[in-house]
PDB file of N, CA and C in Angstrom:
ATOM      1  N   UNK L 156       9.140 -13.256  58.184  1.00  0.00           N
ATOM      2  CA  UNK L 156       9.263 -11.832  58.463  1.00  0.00           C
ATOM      3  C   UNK L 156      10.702 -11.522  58.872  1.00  0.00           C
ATOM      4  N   UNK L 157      11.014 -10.369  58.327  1.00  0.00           N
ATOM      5  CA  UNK L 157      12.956 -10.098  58.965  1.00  0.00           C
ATOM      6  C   UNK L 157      12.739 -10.003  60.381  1.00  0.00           C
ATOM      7  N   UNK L 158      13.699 -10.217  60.685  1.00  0.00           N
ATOM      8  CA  UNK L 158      13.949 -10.133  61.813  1.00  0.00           C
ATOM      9  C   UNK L 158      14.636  -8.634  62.505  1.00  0.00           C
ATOM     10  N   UNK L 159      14.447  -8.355  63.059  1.00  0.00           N
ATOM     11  CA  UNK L 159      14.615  -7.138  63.846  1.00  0.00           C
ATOM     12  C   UNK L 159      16.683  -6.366  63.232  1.00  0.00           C
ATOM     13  N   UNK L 160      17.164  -7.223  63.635  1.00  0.00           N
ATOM     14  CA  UNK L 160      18.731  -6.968  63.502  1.00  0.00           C
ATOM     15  C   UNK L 160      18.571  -6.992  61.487  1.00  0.00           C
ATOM     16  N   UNK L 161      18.020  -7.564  61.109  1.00  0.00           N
ATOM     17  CA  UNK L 161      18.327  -7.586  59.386  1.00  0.00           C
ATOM     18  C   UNK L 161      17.363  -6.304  59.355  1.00  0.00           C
ATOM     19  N   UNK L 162      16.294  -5.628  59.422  1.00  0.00           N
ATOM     20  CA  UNK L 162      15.806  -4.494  59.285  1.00  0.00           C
ATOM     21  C   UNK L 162      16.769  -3.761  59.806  1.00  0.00           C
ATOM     22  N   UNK L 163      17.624  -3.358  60.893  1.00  0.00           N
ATOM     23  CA  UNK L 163      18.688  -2.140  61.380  1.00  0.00           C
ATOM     24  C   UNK L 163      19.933  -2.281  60.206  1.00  0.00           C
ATOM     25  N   UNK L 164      19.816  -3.498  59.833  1.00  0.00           N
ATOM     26  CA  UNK L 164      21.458  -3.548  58.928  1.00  0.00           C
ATOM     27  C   UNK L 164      20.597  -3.253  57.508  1.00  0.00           C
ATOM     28  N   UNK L 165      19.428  -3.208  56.985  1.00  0.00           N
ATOM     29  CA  UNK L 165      19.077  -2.974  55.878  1.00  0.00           C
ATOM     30  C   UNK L 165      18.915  -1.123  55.700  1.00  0.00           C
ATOM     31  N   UNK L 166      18.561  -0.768  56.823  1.00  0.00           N
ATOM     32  CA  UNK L 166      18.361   0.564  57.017  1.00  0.00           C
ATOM     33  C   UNK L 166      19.873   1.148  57.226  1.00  0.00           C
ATOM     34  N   UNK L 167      20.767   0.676  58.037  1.00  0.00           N
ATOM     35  CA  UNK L 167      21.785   1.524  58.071  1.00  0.00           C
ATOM     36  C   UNK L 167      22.502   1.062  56.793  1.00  0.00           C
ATOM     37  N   UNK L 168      22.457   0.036  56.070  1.00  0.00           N
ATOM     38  CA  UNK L 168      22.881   0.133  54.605  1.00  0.00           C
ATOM     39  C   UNK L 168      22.156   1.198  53.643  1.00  0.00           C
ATOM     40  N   UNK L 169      20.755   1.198  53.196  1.00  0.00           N
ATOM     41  CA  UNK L 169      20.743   1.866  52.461  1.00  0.00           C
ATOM     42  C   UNK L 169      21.055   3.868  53.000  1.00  0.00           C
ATOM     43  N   UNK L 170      21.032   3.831  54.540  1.00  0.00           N
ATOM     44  CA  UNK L 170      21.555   4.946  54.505  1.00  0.00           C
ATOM     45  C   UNK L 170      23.306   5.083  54.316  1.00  0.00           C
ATOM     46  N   UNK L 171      23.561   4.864  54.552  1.00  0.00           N
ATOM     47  CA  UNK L 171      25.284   4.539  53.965  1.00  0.00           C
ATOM     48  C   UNK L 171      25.532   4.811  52.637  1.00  0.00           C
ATOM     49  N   UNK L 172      24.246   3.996  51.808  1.00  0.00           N
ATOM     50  CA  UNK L 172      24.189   4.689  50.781  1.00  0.00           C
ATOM     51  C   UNK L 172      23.552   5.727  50.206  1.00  0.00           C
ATOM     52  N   UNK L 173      22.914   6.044  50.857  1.00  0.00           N
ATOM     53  CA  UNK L 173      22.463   7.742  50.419  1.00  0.00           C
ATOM     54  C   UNK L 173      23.560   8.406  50.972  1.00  0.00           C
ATOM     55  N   UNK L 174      24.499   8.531  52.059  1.00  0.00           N
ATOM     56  CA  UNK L 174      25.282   9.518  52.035  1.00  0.00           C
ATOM     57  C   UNK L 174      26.772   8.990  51.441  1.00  0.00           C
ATOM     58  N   UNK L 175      26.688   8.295  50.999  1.00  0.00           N
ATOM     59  CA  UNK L 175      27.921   7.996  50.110  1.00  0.00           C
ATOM     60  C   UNK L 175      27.514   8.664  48.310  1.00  0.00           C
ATOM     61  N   UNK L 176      25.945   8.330  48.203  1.00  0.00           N
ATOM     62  CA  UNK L 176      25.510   9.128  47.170  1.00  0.00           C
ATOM     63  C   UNK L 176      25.511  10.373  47.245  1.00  0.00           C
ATOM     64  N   UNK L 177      25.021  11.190  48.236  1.00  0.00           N
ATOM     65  CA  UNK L 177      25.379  12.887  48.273  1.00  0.00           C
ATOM     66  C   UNK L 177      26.611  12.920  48.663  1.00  0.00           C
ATOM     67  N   UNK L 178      27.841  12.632  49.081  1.00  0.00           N
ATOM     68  CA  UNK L 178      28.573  13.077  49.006  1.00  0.00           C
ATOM     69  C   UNK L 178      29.716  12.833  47.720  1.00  0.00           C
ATOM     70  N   UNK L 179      28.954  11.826  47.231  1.00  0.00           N
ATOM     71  CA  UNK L 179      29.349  11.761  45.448  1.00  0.00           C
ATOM     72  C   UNK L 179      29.031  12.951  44.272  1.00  0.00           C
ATOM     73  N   UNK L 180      27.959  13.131  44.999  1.00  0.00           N
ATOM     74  CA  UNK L 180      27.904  14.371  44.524  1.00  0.00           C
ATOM     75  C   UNK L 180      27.806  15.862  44.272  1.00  0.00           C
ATOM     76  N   UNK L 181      28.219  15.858  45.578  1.00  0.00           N
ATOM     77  CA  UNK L 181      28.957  16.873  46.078  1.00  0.00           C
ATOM     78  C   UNK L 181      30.234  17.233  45.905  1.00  0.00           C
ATOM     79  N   UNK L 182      30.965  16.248  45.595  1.00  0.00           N
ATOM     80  CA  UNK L 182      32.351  15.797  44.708  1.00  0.00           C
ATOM     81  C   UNK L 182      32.501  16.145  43.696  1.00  0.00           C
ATOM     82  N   UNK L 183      31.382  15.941  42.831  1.00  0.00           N
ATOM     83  CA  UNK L 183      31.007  15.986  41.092  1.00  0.00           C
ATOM     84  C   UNK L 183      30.591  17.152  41.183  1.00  0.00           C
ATOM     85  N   UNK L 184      29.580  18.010  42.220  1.00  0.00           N
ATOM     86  CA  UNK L 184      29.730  19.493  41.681  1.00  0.00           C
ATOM     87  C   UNK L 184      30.730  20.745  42.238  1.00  0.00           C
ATOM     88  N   UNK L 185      31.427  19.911  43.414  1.00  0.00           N
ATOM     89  CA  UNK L 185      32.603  20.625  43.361  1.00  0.00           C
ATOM     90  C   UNK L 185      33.590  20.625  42.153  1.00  0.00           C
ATOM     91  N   UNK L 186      33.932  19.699  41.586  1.00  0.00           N
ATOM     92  CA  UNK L 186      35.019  19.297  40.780  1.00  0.00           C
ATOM     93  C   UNK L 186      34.256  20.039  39.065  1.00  0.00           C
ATOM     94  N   UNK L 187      33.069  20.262  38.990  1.00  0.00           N
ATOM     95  CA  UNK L 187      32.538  20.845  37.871  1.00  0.00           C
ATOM     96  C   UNK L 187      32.697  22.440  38.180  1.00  0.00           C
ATOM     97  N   UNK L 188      32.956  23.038  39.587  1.00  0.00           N
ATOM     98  CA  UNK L 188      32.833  24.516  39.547  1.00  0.00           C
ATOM     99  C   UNK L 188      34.357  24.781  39.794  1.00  0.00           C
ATOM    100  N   UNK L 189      35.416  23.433  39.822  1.00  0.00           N
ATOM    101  CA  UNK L 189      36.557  23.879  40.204  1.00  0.00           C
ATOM    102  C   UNK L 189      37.206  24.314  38.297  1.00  0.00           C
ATOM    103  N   UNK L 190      36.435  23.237  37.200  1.00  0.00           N
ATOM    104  CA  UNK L 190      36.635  23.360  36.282  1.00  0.00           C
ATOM    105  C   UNK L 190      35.830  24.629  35.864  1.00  0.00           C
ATOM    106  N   UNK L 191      35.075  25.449  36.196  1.00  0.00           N
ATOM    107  CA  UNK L 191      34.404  26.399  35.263  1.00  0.00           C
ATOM    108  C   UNK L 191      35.436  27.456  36.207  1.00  0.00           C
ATOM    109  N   UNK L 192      35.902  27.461  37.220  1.00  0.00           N
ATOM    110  CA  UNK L 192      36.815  28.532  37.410  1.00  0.00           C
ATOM    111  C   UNK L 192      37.927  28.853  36.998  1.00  0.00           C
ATOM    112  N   UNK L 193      38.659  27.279  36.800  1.00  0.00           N
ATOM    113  CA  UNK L 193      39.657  27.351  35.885  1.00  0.00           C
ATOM    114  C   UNK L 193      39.502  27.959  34.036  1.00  0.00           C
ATOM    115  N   UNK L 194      38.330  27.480  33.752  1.00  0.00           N
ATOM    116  CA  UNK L 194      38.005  28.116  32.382  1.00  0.00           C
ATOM    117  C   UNK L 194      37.983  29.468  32.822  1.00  0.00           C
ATOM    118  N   UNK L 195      37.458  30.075  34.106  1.00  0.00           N
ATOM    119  CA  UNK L 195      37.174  31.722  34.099  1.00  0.00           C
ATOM    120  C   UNK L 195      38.761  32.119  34.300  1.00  0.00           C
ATOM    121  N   UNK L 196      39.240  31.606  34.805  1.00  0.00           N
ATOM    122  CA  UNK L 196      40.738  32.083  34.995  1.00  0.00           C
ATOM    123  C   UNK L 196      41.302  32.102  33.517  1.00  0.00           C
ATOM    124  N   UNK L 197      41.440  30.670  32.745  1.00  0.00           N
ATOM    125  CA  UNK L 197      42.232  31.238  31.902  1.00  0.00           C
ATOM    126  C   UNK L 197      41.544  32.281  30.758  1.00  0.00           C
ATOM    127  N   UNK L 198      40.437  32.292  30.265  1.00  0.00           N
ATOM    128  CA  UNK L 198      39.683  33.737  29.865  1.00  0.00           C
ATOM    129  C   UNK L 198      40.023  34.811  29.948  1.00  0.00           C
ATOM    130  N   UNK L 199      40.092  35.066  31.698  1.00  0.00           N
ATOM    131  CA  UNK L 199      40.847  36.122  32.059  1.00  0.00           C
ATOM    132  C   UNK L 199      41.772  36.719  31.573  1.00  0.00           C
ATOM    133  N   UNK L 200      43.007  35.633  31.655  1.00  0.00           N
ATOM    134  CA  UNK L 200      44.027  35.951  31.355  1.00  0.00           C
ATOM    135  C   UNK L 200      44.021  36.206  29.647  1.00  0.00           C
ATOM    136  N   UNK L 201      43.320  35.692  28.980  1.00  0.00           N
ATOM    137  CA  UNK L 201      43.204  35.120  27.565  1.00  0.00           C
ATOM    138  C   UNK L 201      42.639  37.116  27.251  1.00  0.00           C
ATOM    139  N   UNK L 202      41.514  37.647  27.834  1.00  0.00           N
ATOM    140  CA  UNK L 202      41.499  38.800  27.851  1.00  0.00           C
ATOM    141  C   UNK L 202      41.939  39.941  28.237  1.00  0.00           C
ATOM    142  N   UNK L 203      43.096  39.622  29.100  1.00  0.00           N
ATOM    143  CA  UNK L 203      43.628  40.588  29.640  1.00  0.00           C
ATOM    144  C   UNK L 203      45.646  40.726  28.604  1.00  0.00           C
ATOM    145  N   UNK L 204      45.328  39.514  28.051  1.00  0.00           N
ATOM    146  CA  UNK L 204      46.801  39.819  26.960  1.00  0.00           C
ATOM    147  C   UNK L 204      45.981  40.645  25.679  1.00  0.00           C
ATOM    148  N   UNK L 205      44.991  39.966  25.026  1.00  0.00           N
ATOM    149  CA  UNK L 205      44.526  40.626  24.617  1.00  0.00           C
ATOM    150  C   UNK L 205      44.120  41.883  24.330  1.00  0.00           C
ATOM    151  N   UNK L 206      43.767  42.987  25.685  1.00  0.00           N
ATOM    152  CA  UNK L 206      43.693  44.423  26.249  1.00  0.00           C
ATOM    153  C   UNK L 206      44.991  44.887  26.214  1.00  0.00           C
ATOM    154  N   UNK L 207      46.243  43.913  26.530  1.00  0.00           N
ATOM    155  CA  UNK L 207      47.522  44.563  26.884  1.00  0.00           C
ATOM    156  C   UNK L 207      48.230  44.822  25.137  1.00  0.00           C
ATOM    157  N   UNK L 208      47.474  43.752  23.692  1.00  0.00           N
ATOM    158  CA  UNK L 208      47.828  43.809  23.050  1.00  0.00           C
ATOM    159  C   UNK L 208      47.080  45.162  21.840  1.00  0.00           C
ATOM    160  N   UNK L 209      46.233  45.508  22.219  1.00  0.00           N
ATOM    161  CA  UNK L 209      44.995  46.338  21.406  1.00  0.00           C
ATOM    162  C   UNK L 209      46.044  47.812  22.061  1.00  0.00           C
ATOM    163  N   UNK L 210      46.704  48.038  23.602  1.00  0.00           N
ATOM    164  CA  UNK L 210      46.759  49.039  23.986  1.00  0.00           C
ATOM    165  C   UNK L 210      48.163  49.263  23.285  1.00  0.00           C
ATOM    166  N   UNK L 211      49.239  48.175  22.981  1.00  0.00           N
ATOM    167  CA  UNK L 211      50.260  48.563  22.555  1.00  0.00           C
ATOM    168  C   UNK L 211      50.251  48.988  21.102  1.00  0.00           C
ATOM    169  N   UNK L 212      49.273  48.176  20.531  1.00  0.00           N
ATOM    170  CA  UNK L 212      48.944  48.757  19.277  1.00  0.00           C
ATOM    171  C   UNK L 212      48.207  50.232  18.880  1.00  0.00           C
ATOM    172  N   UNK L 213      47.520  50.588  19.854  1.00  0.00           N
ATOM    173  CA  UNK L 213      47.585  52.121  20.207  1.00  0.00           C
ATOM    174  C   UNK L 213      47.899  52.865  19.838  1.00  0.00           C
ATOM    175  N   UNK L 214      49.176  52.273  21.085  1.00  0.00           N
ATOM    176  CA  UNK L 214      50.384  53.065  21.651  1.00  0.00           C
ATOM    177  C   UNK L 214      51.568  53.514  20.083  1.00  0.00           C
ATOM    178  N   UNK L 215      51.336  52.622  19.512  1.00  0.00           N
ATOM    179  CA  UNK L 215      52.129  52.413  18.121  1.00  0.00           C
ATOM    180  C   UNK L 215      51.371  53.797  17.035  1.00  0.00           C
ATOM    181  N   UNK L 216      50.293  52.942  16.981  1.00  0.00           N
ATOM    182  CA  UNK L 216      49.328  53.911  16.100  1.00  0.00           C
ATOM    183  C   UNK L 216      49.400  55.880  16.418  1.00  0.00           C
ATOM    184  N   UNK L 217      49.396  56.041  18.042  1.00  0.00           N
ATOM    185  CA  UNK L 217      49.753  56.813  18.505  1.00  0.00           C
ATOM    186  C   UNK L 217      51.058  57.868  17.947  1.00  0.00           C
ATOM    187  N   UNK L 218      52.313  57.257  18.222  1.00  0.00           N
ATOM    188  CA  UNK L 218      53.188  57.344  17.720  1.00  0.00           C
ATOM    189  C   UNK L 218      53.750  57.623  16.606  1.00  0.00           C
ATOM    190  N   UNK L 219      52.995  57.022  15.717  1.00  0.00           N
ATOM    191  CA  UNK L 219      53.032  56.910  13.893  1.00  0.00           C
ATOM    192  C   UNK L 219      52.151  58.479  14.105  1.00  0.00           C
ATOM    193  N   UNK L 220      50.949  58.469  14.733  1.00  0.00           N
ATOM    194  CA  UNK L 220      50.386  60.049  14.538  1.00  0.00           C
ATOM    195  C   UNK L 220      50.611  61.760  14.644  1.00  0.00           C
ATOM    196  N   UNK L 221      52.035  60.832  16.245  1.00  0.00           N
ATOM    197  CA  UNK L 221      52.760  62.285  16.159  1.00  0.00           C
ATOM    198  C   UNK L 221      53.716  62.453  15.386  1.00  0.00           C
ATOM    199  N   UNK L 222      54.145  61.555  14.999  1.00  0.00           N
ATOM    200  CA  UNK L 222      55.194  61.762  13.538  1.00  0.00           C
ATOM    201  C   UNK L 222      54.859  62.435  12.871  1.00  0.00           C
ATOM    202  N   UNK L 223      53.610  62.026  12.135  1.00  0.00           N
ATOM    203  CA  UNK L 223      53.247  62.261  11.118  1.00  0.00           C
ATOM    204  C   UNK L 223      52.919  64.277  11.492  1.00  0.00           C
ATOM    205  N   UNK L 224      52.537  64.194  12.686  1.00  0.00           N
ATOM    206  CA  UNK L 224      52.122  65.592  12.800  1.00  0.00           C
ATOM    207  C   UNK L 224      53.368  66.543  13.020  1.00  0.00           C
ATOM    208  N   UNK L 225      54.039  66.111  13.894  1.00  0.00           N
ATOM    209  CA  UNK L 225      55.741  66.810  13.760  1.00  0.00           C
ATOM    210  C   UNK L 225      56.457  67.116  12.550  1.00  0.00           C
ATOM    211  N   UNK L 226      56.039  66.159  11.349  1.00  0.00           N
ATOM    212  CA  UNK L 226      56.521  66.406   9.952  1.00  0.00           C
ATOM    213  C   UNK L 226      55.699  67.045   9.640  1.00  0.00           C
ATOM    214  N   UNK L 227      54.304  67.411   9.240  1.00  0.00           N
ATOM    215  CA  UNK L 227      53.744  68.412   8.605  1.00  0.00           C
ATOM    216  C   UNK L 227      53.834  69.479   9.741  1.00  0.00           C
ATOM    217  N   UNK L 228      54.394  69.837  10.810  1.00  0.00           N
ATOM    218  CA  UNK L 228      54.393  71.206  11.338  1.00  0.00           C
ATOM    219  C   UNK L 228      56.048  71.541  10.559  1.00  0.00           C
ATOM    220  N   UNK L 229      56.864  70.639  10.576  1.00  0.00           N
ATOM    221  CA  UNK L 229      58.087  71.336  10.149  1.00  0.00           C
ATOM    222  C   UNK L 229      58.319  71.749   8.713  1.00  0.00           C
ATOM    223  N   UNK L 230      57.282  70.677   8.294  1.00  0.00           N
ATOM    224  CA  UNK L 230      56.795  71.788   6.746  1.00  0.00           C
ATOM    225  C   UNK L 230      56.798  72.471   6.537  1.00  0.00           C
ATOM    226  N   UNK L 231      55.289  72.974   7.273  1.00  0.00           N
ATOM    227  CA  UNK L 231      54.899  74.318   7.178  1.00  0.00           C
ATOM    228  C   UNK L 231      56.093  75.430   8.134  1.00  0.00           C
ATOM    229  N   UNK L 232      56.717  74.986   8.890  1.00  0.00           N
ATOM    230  CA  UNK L 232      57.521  75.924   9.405  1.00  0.00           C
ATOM    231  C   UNK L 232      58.667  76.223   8.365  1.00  0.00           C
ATOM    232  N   UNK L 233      59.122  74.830   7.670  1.00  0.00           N
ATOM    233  CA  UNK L 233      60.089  75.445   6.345  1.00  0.00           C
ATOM    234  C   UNK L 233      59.563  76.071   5.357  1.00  0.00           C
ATOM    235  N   UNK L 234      57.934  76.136   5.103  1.00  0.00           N
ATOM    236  CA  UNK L 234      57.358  76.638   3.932  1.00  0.00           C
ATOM    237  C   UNK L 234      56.982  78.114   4.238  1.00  0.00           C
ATOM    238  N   UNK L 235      56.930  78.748   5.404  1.00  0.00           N
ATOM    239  CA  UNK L 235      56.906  79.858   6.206  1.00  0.00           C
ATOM    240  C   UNK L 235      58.265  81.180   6.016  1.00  0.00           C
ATOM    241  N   UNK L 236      59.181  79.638   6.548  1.00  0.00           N
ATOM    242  CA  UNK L 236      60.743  80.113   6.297  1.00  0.00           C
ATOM    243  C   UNK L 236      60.974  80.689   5.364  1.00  0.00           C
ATOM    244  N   UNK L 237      60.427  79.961   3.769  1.00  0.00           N
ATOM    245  CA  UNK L 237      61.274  80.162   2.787  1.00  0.00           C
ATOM    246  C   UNK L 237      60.184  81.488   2.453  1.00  0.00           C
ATOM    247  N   UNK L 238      58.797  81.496   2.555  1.00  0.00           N
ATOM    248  CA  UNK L 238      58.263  82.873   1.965  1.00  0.00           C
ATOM    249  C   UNK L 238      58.989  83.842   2.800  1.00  0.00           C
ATOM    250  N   UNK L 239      59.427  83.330   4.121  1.00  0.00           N
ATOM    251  CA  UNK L 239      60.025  84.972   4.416  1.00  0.00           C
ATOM    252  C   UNK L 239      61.164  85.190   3.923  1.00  0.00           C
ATOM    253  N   UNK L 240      62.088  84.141   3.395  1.00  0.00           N
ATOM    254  CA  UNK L 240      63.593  84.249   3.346  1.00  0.00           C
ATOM    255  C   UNK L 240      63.329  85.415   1.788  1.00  0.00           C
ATOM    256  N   UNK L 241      62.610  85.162   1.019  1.00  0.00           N
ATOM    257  CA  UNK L 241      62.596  85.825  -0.498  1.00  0.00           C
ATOM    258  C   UNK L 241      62.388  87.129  -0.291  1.00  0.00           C
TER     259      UNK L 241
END
């Protein structure tokens, strides 16, 4: 039969190892949510150039529209002109 002192060292071993096991893995799911934040971070960023690139293109499209509308008003303001000039 064990003896008294080999039962305390068998017990405080396998607890040693249970908390060497939870805190293994506690390790492993820290280090798995440090990686899914880093994926959310760069996403982020991955969507937010993205937004900055859709808005400049816009901004462009925009631009090209008031052109386009500034030239057909001065059209019609020269095509105005000339019926009155006759």
């Amino acid at each position: 039969k064990e003896s008294e002192k080999k039962v305390l060292a068998r017990i405080r071993s396998e607890l040693r190892d249970e908390r060497v096991h939870k805190l293994t893995q506690r390790l492993e799911e820290a280090e798995n949510m440090r990686r899914v934040v880093e994926q959310n971070e760069r996403n982020l960023a991955i969507a937010a150039e993205i937004r900055h690139q859709r808005f400049l293109e816009g901004q462009k499209v925009g631009i090209e529209y008031k052109k386009i509308l500034d030239k057909q008003e001065r059209e019609r303001e020269d095509r105005l002109a000339s019926t009155y000039s006759r």
